[in-house]
């Protein structure tokens, strides 16, 4: 198979996923303590010792908090753009093996093709990723792509383009606009930040993005980064019911806070 994928956890208390190819094991974000990451990996039969690299989308704690504790694994390479690397490094006592890429560039890491692209979010230089592995015409490992897209306030056209050509889309469905409005805990400026152009995609915004692109290549959509208090599985189910019914060749998977997914094989 081209690659296997599982989400170890997603939400405001931490985000991380594992991609496994024949020659690489990489984490997308490391927003849990190293100890917790180790436990999450153990639960899916993996371990930090076997992970080769981490790809960081941006410096927020729910994506990068684990880098500190990963110093116990010095051979682990950490990929990020320069602005993100600088922001994360400012909070570290050690220097990870930074592998700096330019946003928008495409490069190879072992048998993975990696492409980053800019997303609008209130961080230094946040990105989404497209990971591709396999080759056209290869019976056992055909060319397959996965796009990782969380933490963005809106979806500009470049994002539409990136998610079209892939089999798997991981996209955030962060909040239900009505639940966010009704929330009593968050002060008004916080609500403005979350729902703003550089905040997070609501259920409605994520659905509109998927409906606008509606690629026939998609096989699975993961709806992620659900707010614990301003979203719910029921609200997501309701918001996506229509599009789910119209896209018959594609499975939808809602990943709530504290949940780990099973491995999905892109084959
Ligand atoms: Zn986040
Ligand atoms: Zn963020």
PDB file of C-alpha atoms and ligand atoms in Angstrom:
ATOM      1  CA  UNK A   1       0.000   0.000   0.000  1.00  0.00           C
ATOM      2  CA  UNK A   2       1.077   3.619  -0.497  1.00  0.00           C
ATOM      3  CA  UNK A   3       0.554   4.760   3.056  1.00  0.00           C
ATOM      4  CA  UNK A   4      -1.299   4.197   6.299  1.00  0.00           C
ATOM      5  CA  UNK A   5      -2.672   6.945   8.420  1.00  0.00           C
ATOM      6  CA  UNK A   6      -4.159   7.402  11.853  1.00  0.00           C
ATOM      7  CA  UNK A   7      -5.131  10.387  13.966  1.00  0.00           C
ATOM      8  CA  UNK A   8      -3.714  10.058  17.478  1.00  0.00           C
ATOM      9  CA  UNK A   9      -5.712  12.973  18.790  1.00  0.00           C
ATOM     10  CA  UNK A  10      -7.281  16.234  17.683  1.00  0.00           C
ATOM     11  CA  UNK A  11      -8.846  19.259  19.366  1.00  0.00           C
ATOM     12  CA  UNK A  12      -7.759  22.294  21.338  1.00  0.00           C
ATOM     13  CA  UNK A  13      -5.978  20.106  23.897  1.00  0.00           C
ATOM     14  CA  UNK A  14      -3.704  18.562  21.276  1.00  0.00           C
ATOM     15  CA  UNK A  15      -3.319  17.456  17.678  1.00  0.00           C
ATOM     16  CA  UNK A  16      -1.139  14.755  16.192  1.00  0.00           C
ATOM     17  CA  UNK A  17      -1.380  12.131  13.479  1.00  0.00           C
ATOM     18  CA  UNK A  18       0.853   9.355  12.221  1.00  0.00           C
ATOM     19  CA  UNK A  19       1.657   8.577   8.589  1.00  0.00           C
ATOM     20  CA  UNK A  20       3.427   5.318   7.798  1.00  0.00           C
ATOM     21  CA  UNK A  21       4.938   4.455   4.410  1.00  0.00           C
ATOM     22  CA  UNK A  22       7.315   1.673   3.498  1.00  0.00           C
ATOM     23  CA  UNK A  23      10.335   3.805   4.405  1.00  0.00           C
ATOM     24  CA  UNK A  24       9.043   6.521   6.705  1.00  0.00           C
ATOM     25  CA  UNK A  25       7.109   7.068   9.891  1.00  0.00           C
ATOM     26  CA  UNK A  26       6.192  10.673  10.487  1.00  0.00           C
ATOM     27  CA  UNK A  27       4.016  12.644  12.835  1.00  0.00           C
ATOM     28  CA  UNK A  28       1.955  15.559  11.593  1.00  0.00           C
ATOM     29  CA  UNK A  29       2.084  17.980  14.537  1.00  0.00           C
ATOM     30  CA  UNK A  30       3.031  17.019  18.077  1.00  0.00           C
ATOM     31  CA  UNK A  31       0.546  18.841  20.270  1.00  0.00           C
ATOM     32  CA  UNK A  32       0.727  16.452  23.226  1.00  0.00           C
ATOM     33  CA  UNK A  33       3.485  15.899  25.776  1.00  0.00           C
ATOM     34  CA  UNK A  34       6.069  13.355  24.647  1.00  0.00           C
ATOM     35  CA  UNK A  35       4.787  11.022  27.353  1.00  0.00           C
ATOM     36  CA  UNK A  36       1.236  11.270  26.068  1.00  0.00           C
ATOM     37  CA  UNK A  37       2.404  10.882  22.457  1.00  0.00           C
ATOM     38  CA  UNK A  38       4.211   7.720  23.516  1.00  0.00           C
ATOM     39  CA  UNK A  39       1.011   6.377  25.078  1.00  0.00           C
ATOM     40  CA  UNK A  40      -1.103   7.284  22.061  1.00  0.00           C
ATOM     41  CA  UNK A  41       1.383   5.599  19.733  1.00  0.00           C
ATOM     42  CA  UNK A  42       1.577   2.504  21.945  1.00  0.00           C
ATOM     43  CA  UNK A  43      -2.211   2.199  21.734  1.00  0.00           C
ATOM     44  CA  UNK A  44      -1.926   1.777  17.940  1.00  0.00           C
ATOM     45  CA  UNK A  45       1.075  -0.568  18.165  1.00  0.00           C
ATOM     46  CA  UNK A  46       3.715   2.066  17.419  1.00  0.00           C
ATOM     47  CA  UNK A  47       6.344   3.933  19.433  1.00  0.00           C
ATOM     48  CA  UNK A  48       8.268   7.206  19.438  1.00  0.00           C
ATOM     49  CA  UNK A  49      11.493   5.243  18.926  1.00  0.00           C
ATOM     50  CA  UNK A  50      10.245   4.245  15.493  1.00  0.00           C
ATOM     51  CA  UNK A  51       9.160   7.750  14.410  1.00  0.00           C
ATOM     52  CA  UNK A  52      11.602   9.462  12.021  1.00  0.00           C
ATOM     53  CA  UNK A  53      10.279  13.005  11.787  1.00  0.00           C
ATOM     54  CA  UNK A  54       7.647  15.513  12.838  1.00  0.00           C
ATOM     55  CA  UNK A  55       6.047  18.006  10.449  1.00  0.00           C
ATOM     56  CA  UNK A  56       4.749  21.128  12.187  1.00  0.00           C
ATOM     57  CA  UNK A  57       1.892  23.211  10.819  1.00  0.00           C
ATOM     58  CA  UNK A  58       2.395  26.118  13.255  1.00  0.00           C
ATOM     59  CA  UNK A  59       3.690  26.983  16.713  1.00  0.00           C
ATOM     60  CA  UNK A  60       0.483  26.908  18.789  1.00  0.00           C
ATOM     61  CA  UNK A  61       0.748  24.660  21.824  1.00  0.00           C
ATOM     62  CA  UNK A  62      -1.970  22.275  20.670  1.00  0.00           C
ATOM     63  CA  UNK A  63       0.304  21.464  17.677  1.00  0.00           C
ATOM     64  CA  UNK A  64       3.852  21.881  18.952  1.00  0.00           C
ATOM     65  CA  UNK A  65       3.835  21.377  22.734  1.00  0.00           C
ATOM     66  CA  UNK A  66       5.463  17.958  22.429  1.00  0.00           C
ATOM     67  CA  UNK A  67       8.683  19.212  20.812  1.00  0.00           C
ATOM     68  CA  UNK A  68      10.199  20.022  24.226  1.00  0.00           C
ATOM     69  CA  UNK A  69       9.848  16.470  25.528  1.00  0.00           C
ATOM     70  CA  UNK A  70      10.953  14.939  22.227  1.00  0.00           C
ATOM     71  CA  UNK A  71      14.526  15.963  23.066  1.00  0.00           C
ATOM     72  CA  UNK A  72      14.816  12.439  24.446  1.00  0.00           C
ATOM     73  CA  UNK A  73      14.694  11.312  20.822  1.00  0.00           C
ATOM     74  CA  UNK A  74      17.522  13.351  19.299  1.00  0.00           C
ATOM     75  CA  UNK A  75      17.525  11.503  15.968  1.00  0.00           C
ATOM     76  CA  UNK A  76      14.006  12.742  15.299  1.00  0.00           C
ATOM     77  CA  UNK A  77      13.969  15.456  12.628  1.00  0.00           C
ATOM     78  CA  UNK A  78      11.575  18.395  12.968  1.00  0.00           C
ATOM     79  CA  UNK A  79      10.300  19.968   9.745  1.00  0.00           C
ATOM     80  CA  UNK A  80       8.861  23.492   9.819  1.00  0.00           C
ATOM     81  CA  UNK A  81       9.166  26.762   7.963  1.00  0.00           C
ATOM     82  CA  UNK A  82      11.618  29.315   9.401  1.00  0.00           C
ATOM     83  CA  UNK A  83       9.013  31.476  11.143  1.00  0.00           C
ATOM     84  CA  UNK A  84       7.431  28.475  12.880  1.00  0.00           C
ATOM     85  CA  UNK A  85      10.822  27.018  13.817  1.00  0.00           C
ATOM     86  CA  UNK A  86      11.878  30.349  15.343  1.00  0.00           C
ATOM     87  CA  UNK A  87       8.633  30.665  17.307  1.00  0.00           C
ATOM     88  CA  UNK A  88       8.879  27.111  18.674  1.00  0.00           C
ATOM     89  CA  UNK A  89      12.623  27.401  19.365  1.00  0.00           C
ATOM     90  CA  UNK A  90      12.002  30.522  21.512  1.00  0.00           C
ATOM     91  CA  UNK A  91      10.282  28.319  24.093  1.00  0.00           C
ATOM     92  CA  UNK A  92      12.842  25.488  24.092  1.00  0.00           C
ATOM     93  CA  UNK A  93      15.985  24.865  26.124  1.00  0.00           C
ATOM     94  CA  UNK A  94      17.390  22.448  23.535  1.00  0.00           C
ATOM     95  CA  UNK A  95      17.800  22.701  19.776  1.00  0.00           C
ATOM     96  CA  UNK A  96      15.920  20.060  17.799  1.00  0.00           C
ATOM     97  CA  UNK A  97      17.239  18.806  14.463  1.00  0.00           C
ATOM     98  CA  UNK A  98      15.362  21.486  12.515  1.00  0.00           C
ATOM     99  CA  UNK A  99      14.724  20.812   8.846  1.00  0.00           C
ATOM    100  CA  UNK A 100      13.536  24.122   7.491  1.00  0.00           C
ATOM    101  CA  UNK A 101      11.390  24.290   4.368  1.00  0.00           C
ATOM    102  CA  UNK A 102       9.907  27.188   2.485  1.00  0.00           C
ATOM    103  CA  UNK A 103       6.134  27.493   2.527  1.00  0.00           C
ATOM    104  CA  UNK A 104       4.827  26.505  -0.884  1.00  0.00           C
ATOM    105  CA  UNK A 105       7.804  24.309  -1.704  1.00  0.00           C
ATOM    106  CA  UNK A 106       7.614  20.656  -2.614  1.00  0.00           C
ATOM    107  CA  UNK A 107      10.276  18.249  -1.425  1.00  0.00           C
ATOM    108  CA  UNK A 108      10.937  14.571  -0.835  1.00  0.00           C
ATOM    109  CA  UNK A 109      11.387  12.961   2.522  1.00  0.00           C
ATOM    110  CA  UNK A 110      12.336   9.315   1.958  1.00  0.00           C
ATOM    111  CA  UNK A 111       9.391   7.828   0.029  1.00  0.00           C
ATOM    112  CA  UNK A 112       7.060  10.727   0.839  1.00  0.00           C
ATOM    113  CA  UNK A 113       6.466  13.787  -1.299  1.00  0.00           C
ATOM    114  CA  UNK A 114       5.675  16.712   0.939  1.00  0.00           C
ATOM    115  CA  UNK A 115       4.058  19.937  -0.091  1.00  0.00           C
ATOM    116  CA  UNK A 116       3.194  22.804   2.239  1.00  0.00           C
ATOM    117  CA  UNK A 117       0.816  25.635   1.562  1.00  0.00           C
ATOM    118  CA  UNK A 118      -0.114  28.810   3.431  1.00  0.00           C
ATOM    119  CA  UNK A 119      -3.323  28.983   5.445  1.00  0.00           C
ATOM    120  CA  UNK A 120      -4.887  32.055   7.124  1.00  0.00           C
ATOM    121  CA  UNK A 121      -4.594  31.616  10.915  1.00  0.00           C
ATOM    122  CA  UNK A 122      -3.325  33.772  13.774  1.00  0.00           C
ATOM    123  CA  UNK A 123       0.165  32.247  13.941  1.00  0.00           C
ATOM    124  CA  UNK A 124       3.560  33.255  12.488  1.00  0.00           C
ATOM    125  CA  UNK A 125       3.383  31.349   9.195  1.00  0.00           C
ATOM    126  CA  UNK A 126       0.834  28.543   9.464  1.00  0.00           C
ATOM    127  CA  UNK A 127       0.647  25.861   6.779  1.00  0.00           C
ATOM    128  CA  UNK A 128      -1.346  22.895   5.614  1.00  0.00           C
ATOM    129  CA  UNK A 129       0.371  19.830   4.154  1.00  0.00           C
ATOM    130  CA  UNK A 130      -0.154  17.435   1.316  1.00  0.00           C
ATOM    131  CA  UNK A 131       1.646  14.098   1.677  1.00  0.00           C
ATOM    132  CA  UNK A 132       1.908  11.823  -1.331  1.00  0.00           C
ATOM    133  CA  UNK A 133       3.365   8.362  -1.653  1.00  0.00           C
ATOM    134  CA  UNK A 134       3.409   5.559  -4.197  1.00  0.00           C
ATOM    135  CA  UNK A 135       3.572   5.661  -7.979  1.00  0.00           C
ATOM    136  CA  UNK A 136       1.108   5.707 -10.823  1.00  0.00           C
ATOM    137  CA  UNK A 137       0.680   2.224 -12.221  1.00  0.00           C
ATOM    138  CA  UNK A 138       2.173   0.471  -9.210  1.00  0.00           C
ATOM    139  CA  UNK A 139      -0.242  -2.303  -8.368  1.00  0.00           C
ATOM    140  CA  UNK A 140       0.894  -2.592  -4.756  1.00  0.00           C
ATOM    141  CA  UNK A 141       1.647   1.029  -3.941  1.00  0.00           C
ATOM    142  CA  UNK A 142      -0.310   3.327  -6.266  1.00  0.00           C
ATOM    143  CA  UNK A 143       0.136   7.070  -5.950  1.00  0.00           C
ATOM    144  CA  UNK A 144      -2.038   8.352  -3.109  1.00  0.00           C
ATOM    145  CA  UNK A 145      -2.289  11.714  -1.332  1.00  0.00           C
ATOM    146  CA  UNK A 146      -3.541  13.008   1.959  1.00  0.00           C
ATOM    147  CA  UNK A 147      -4.146  16.655   2.836  1.00  0.00           C
ATOM    148  CA  UNK A 148      -3.916  17.937   6.399  1.00  0.00           C
ATOM    149  CA  UNK A 149      -5.891  21.119   6.865  1.00  0.00           C
ATOM    150  CA  UNK A 150      -6.612  22.439  10.347  1.00  0.00           C
ATOM    151  CA  UNK A 151      -6.413  25.858  11.964  1.00  0.00           C
ATOM    152  CA  UNK A 152      -7.584  28.264   9.288  1.00  0.00           C
ATOM    153  CA  UNK A 153     -10.086  31.081   9.502  1.00  0.00           C
ATOM    154  CA  UNK A 154     -11.274  30.776   5.927  1.00  0.00           C
ATOM    155  CA  UNK A 155     -10.346  28.796   2.838  1.00  0.00           C
ATOM    156  CA  UNK A 156      -8.795  30.863   0.036  1.00  0.00           C
ATOM    157  CA  UNK A 157      -8.680  29.458  -3.504  1.00  0.00           C
ATOM    158  CA  UNK A 158      -5.195  27.988  -3.078  1.00  0.00           C
ATOM    159  CA  UNK A 159      -6.680  25.740  -0.408  1.00  0.00           C
ATOM    160  CA  UNK A 160      -9.484  24.640  -2.743  1.00  0.00           C
ATOM    161  CA  UNK A 161      -6.842  23.632  -5.280  1.00  0.00           C
ATOM    162  CA  UNK A 162      -4.780  21.670  -2.765  1.00  0.00           C
ATOM    163  CA  UNK A 163      -7.591  19.497  -1.495  1.00  0.00           C
ATOM    164  CA  UNK A 164      -8.911  18.596  -4.943  1.00  0.00           C
ATOM    165  CA  UNK A 165      -6.158  16.135  -5.855  1.00  0.00           C
ATOM    166  CA  UNK A 166      -6.101  13.730  -2.948  1.00  0.00           C
ATOM    167  CA  UNK A 167      -7.835  10.644  -1.604  1.00  0.00           C
ATOM    168  CA  UNK A 168      -7.985  11.713   2.039  1.00  0.00           C
ATOM    169  CA  UNK A 169      -8.827  15.139   3.450  1.00  0.00           C
ATOM    170  CA  UNK A 170      -8.355  15.960   7.107  1.00  0.00           C
ATOM    171  CA  UNK A 171     -10.194  19.208   7.701  1.00  0.00           C
ATOM    172  CA  UNK A 172     -11.226  21.043  10.808  1.00  0.00           C
ATOM    173  CA  UNK A 173     -14.867  21.484  11.759  1.00  0.00           C
ATOM    174  CA  UNK A 174     -14.010  23.562  14.780  1.00  0.00           C
ATOM    175  CA  UNK A 175     -17.209  25.069  16.059  1.00  0.00           C
ATOM    176  CA  UNK A 176     -20.916  25.290  15.586  1.00  0.00           C
ATOM    177  CA  UNK A 177     -21.607  29.012  15.016  1.00  0.00           C
ATOM    178  CA  UNK A 178     -24.746  28.911  17.206  1.00  0.00           C
ATOM    179  CA  UNK A 179     -22.985  27.129  20.062  1.00  0.00           C
ATOM    180  CA  UNK A 180     -20.102  29.595  19.891  1.00  0.00           C
ATOM    181  CA  UNK A 181     -22.533  32.512  20.008  1.00  0.00           C
ATOM    182  CA  UNK A 182     -24.397  31.014  22.985  1.00  0.00           C
ATOM    183  CA  UNK A 183     -21.213  30.129  24.906  1.00  0.00           C
ATOM    184  CA  UNK A 184     -20.992  32.005  28.218  1.00  0.00           C
ATOM    185  CA  UNK A 185     -17.391  31.208  29.144  1.00  0.00           C
ATOM    186  CA  UNK A 186     -15.575  32.888  26.278  1.00  0.00           C
ATOM    187  CA  UNK A 187     -15.224  36.677  26.286  1.00  0.00           C
ATOM    188  CA  UNK A 188     -16.366  38.460  23.152  1.00  0.00           C
ATOM    189  CA  UNK A 189     -12.830  39.109  21.762  1.00  0.00           C
ATOM    190  CA  UNK A 190     -12.054  35.368  21.997  1.00  0.00           C
ATOM    191  CA  UNK A 191     -15.225  34.535  20.096  1.00  0.00           C
ATOM    192  CA  UNK A 192     -14.255  37.123  17.489  1.00  0.00           C
ATOM    193  CA  UNK A 193     -10.804  35.545  17.174  1.00  0.00           C
ATOM    194  CA  UNK A 194     -12.191  32.013  16.754  1.00  0.00           C
ATOM    195  CA  UNK A 195     -14.790  32.966  14.159  1.00  0.00           C
ATOM    196  CA  UNK A 196     -12.609  35.575  12.433  1.00  0.00           C
ATOM    197  CA  UNK A 197     -10.742  35.385   9.106  1.00  0.00           C
ATOM    198  CA  UNK A 198      -7.629  34.095  10.928  1.00  0.00           C
ATOM    199  CA  UNK A 199      -9.349  31.834  13.421  1.00  0.00           C
ATOM    200  CA  UNK A 200     -10.934  28.438  12.797  1.00  0.00           C
ATOM    201  CA  UNK A 201     -13.333  26.915  10.265  1.00  0.00           C
ATOM    202  CA  UNK A 202     -16.848  26.426  11.580  1.00  0.00           C
ATOM    203  CA  UNK A 203     -18.931  23.388  10.634  1.00  0.00           C
ATOM    204  CA  UNK A 204     -20.662  25.552   8.043  1.00  0.00           C
ATOM    205  CA  UNK A 205     -17.417  26.899   6.560  1.00  0.00           C
ATOM    206  CA  UNK A 206     -15.873  23.410   6.370  1.00  0.00           C
ATOM    207  CA  UNK A 207     -18.983  22.042   4.678  1.00  0.00           C
ATOM    208  CA  UNK A 208     -19.015  24.919   2.192  1.00  0.00           C
ATOM    209  CA  UNK A 209     -15.377  24.256   1.340  1.00  0.00           C
ATOM    210  CA  UNK A 210     -16.042  20.555   0.762  1.00  0.00           C
ATOM    211  CA  UNK A 211     -19.169  21.308  -1.272  1.00  0.00           C
ATOM    212  CA  UNK A 212     -17.323  23.842  -3.435  1.00  0.00           C
ATOM    213  CA  UNK A 213     -14.548  21.376  -4.324  1.00  0.00           C
ATOM    214  CA  UNK A 214     -16.470  18.053  -4.148  1.00  0.00           C
ATOM    215  CA  UNK A 215     -13.665  16.057  -5.744  1.00  0.00           C
ATOM    216  CA  UNK A 216     -14.561  12.630  -7.166  1.00  0.00           C
ATOM    217  CA  UNK A 217     -11.128  11.427  -5.978  1.00  0.00           C
ATOM    218  CA  UNK A 218     -11.964  11.702  -2.297  1.00  0.00           C
ATOM    219  CA  UNK A 219     -12.328   8.409  -0.451  1.00  0.00           C
ATOM    220  CA  UNK A 220     -12.373   9.631   3.111  1.00  0.00           C
ATOM    221  CA  UNK A 221     -12.913  12.930   4.919  1.00  0.00           C
ATOM    222  CA  UNK A 222     -11.905  13.351   8.551  1.00  0.00           C
ATOM    223  CA  UNK A 223     -13.701  16.141  10.406  1.00  0.00           C
ATOM    224  CA  UNK A 224     -11.358  17.228  13.190  1.00  0.00           C
ATOM    225  CA  UNK A 225     -10.305  19.849  15.755  1.00  0.00           C
ATOM    226  CA  UNK A 226     -13.818  19.942  17.241  1.00  0.00           C
ATOM    227  CA  UNK A 227     -14.199  22.418  20.076  1.00  0.00           C
ATOM    228  CA  UNK A 228     -15.138  20.622  23.290  1.00  0.00           C
ATOM    229  CA  UNK A 229     -17.642  23.261  24.365  1.00  0.00           C
ATOM    230  CA  UNK A 230     -18.646  25.027  21.154  1.00  0.00           C
ATOM    231  CA  UNK A 231     -19.262  21.945  19.027  1.00  0.00           C
ATOM    232  CA  UNK A 232     -20.622  18.442  19.363  1.00  0.00           C
ATOM    233  CA  UNK A 233     -20.803  15.253  17.352  1.00  0.00           C
ATOM    234  CA  UNK A 234     -24.540  15.846  16.897  1.00  0.00           C
ATOM    235  CA  UNK A 235     -23.965  19.375  15.550  1.00  0.00           C
ATOM    236  CA  UNK A 236     -21.332  18.077  13.107  1.00  0.00           C
ATOM    237  CA  UNK A 237     -23.558  15.174  12.007  1.00  0.00           C
ATOM    238  CA  UNK A 238     -26.375  17.596  11.352  1.00  0.00           C
ATOM    239  CA  UNK A 239     -24.232  20.129   9.491  1.00  0.00           C
ATOM    240  CA  UNK A 240     -22.718  17.487   7.179  1.00  0.00           C
ATOM    241  CA  UNK A 241     -25.733  15.215   6.705  1.00  0.00           C
ATOM    242  CA  UNK A 242     -26.609  16.617   3.287  1.00  0.00           C
ATOM    243  CA  UNK A 243     -23.136  16.569   1.756  1.00  0.00           C
ATOM    244  CA  UNK A 244     -22.488  13.150   3.241  1.00  0.00           C
ATOM    245  CA  UNK A 245     -25.552  11.767   1.489  1.00  0.00           C
ATOM    246  CA  UNK A 246     -24.561  13.368  -1.822  1.00  0.00           C
ATOM    247  CA  UNK A 247     -20.968  12.056  -1.828  1.00  0.00           C
ATOM    248  CA  UNK A 248     -21.593   8.346  -1.977  1.00  0.00           C
ATOM    249  CA  UNK A 249     -18.040   7.260  -2.841  1.00  0.00           C
ATOM    250  CA  UNK A 250     -16.554   8.991   0.172  1.00  0.00           C
ATOM    251  CA  UNK A 251     -16.685   8.041   3.852  1.00  0.00           C
ATOM    252  CA  UNK A 252     -16.925  10.692   6.539  1.00  0.00           C
ATOM    253  CA  UNK A 253     -15.315  10.244   9.920  1.00  0.00           C
ATOM    254  CA  UNK A 254     -15.914  12.626  12.817  1.00  0.00           C
ATOM    255  CA  UNK A 255     -13.002  12.640  15.253  1.00  0.00           C
ATOM    256  CA  UNK A 256     -13.985  14.163  18.579  1.00  0.00           C
ATOM    257  CA  UNK A 257     -11.678  15.406  21.345  1.00  0.00           C
ATOM    258  CA  UNK A 258      -9.874  12.569  23.083  1.00  0.00           C
ATOM    259  CA  UNK A 259     -10.477  10.102  20.238  1.00  0.00           C
ATOM    260  CA  UNK A 260      -7.905   8.111  18.286  1.00  0.00           C
ATOM    261  CA  UNK A 261      -8.807   6.685  14.890  1.00  0.00           C
ATOM    262  CA  UNK A 262      -7.977   3.288  13.512  1.00  0.00           C
ATOM    263  CA  UNK A 263      -5.422   3.048  10.743  1.00  0.00           C
ATOM    264  CA  UNK A 264      -6.740   3.917   7.312  1.00  0.00           C
ATOM    265  CA  UNK A 265      -4.900   2.311   4.401  1.00  0.00           C
ATOM    266  CA  UNK A 266      -4.504   4.402   1.276  1.00  0.00           C
ATOM    267  CA  UNK A 267      -4.248   1.715  -1.344  1.00  0.00           C
TER     268      UNK A 267
HETATM  269 ZN1  LIG B   1      -5.124  24.107  16.781  1.00  0.00          ZN
HETATM  270 ZN1  LIG B   2      -3.668  27.268  15.931  1.00  0.00          ZN
END
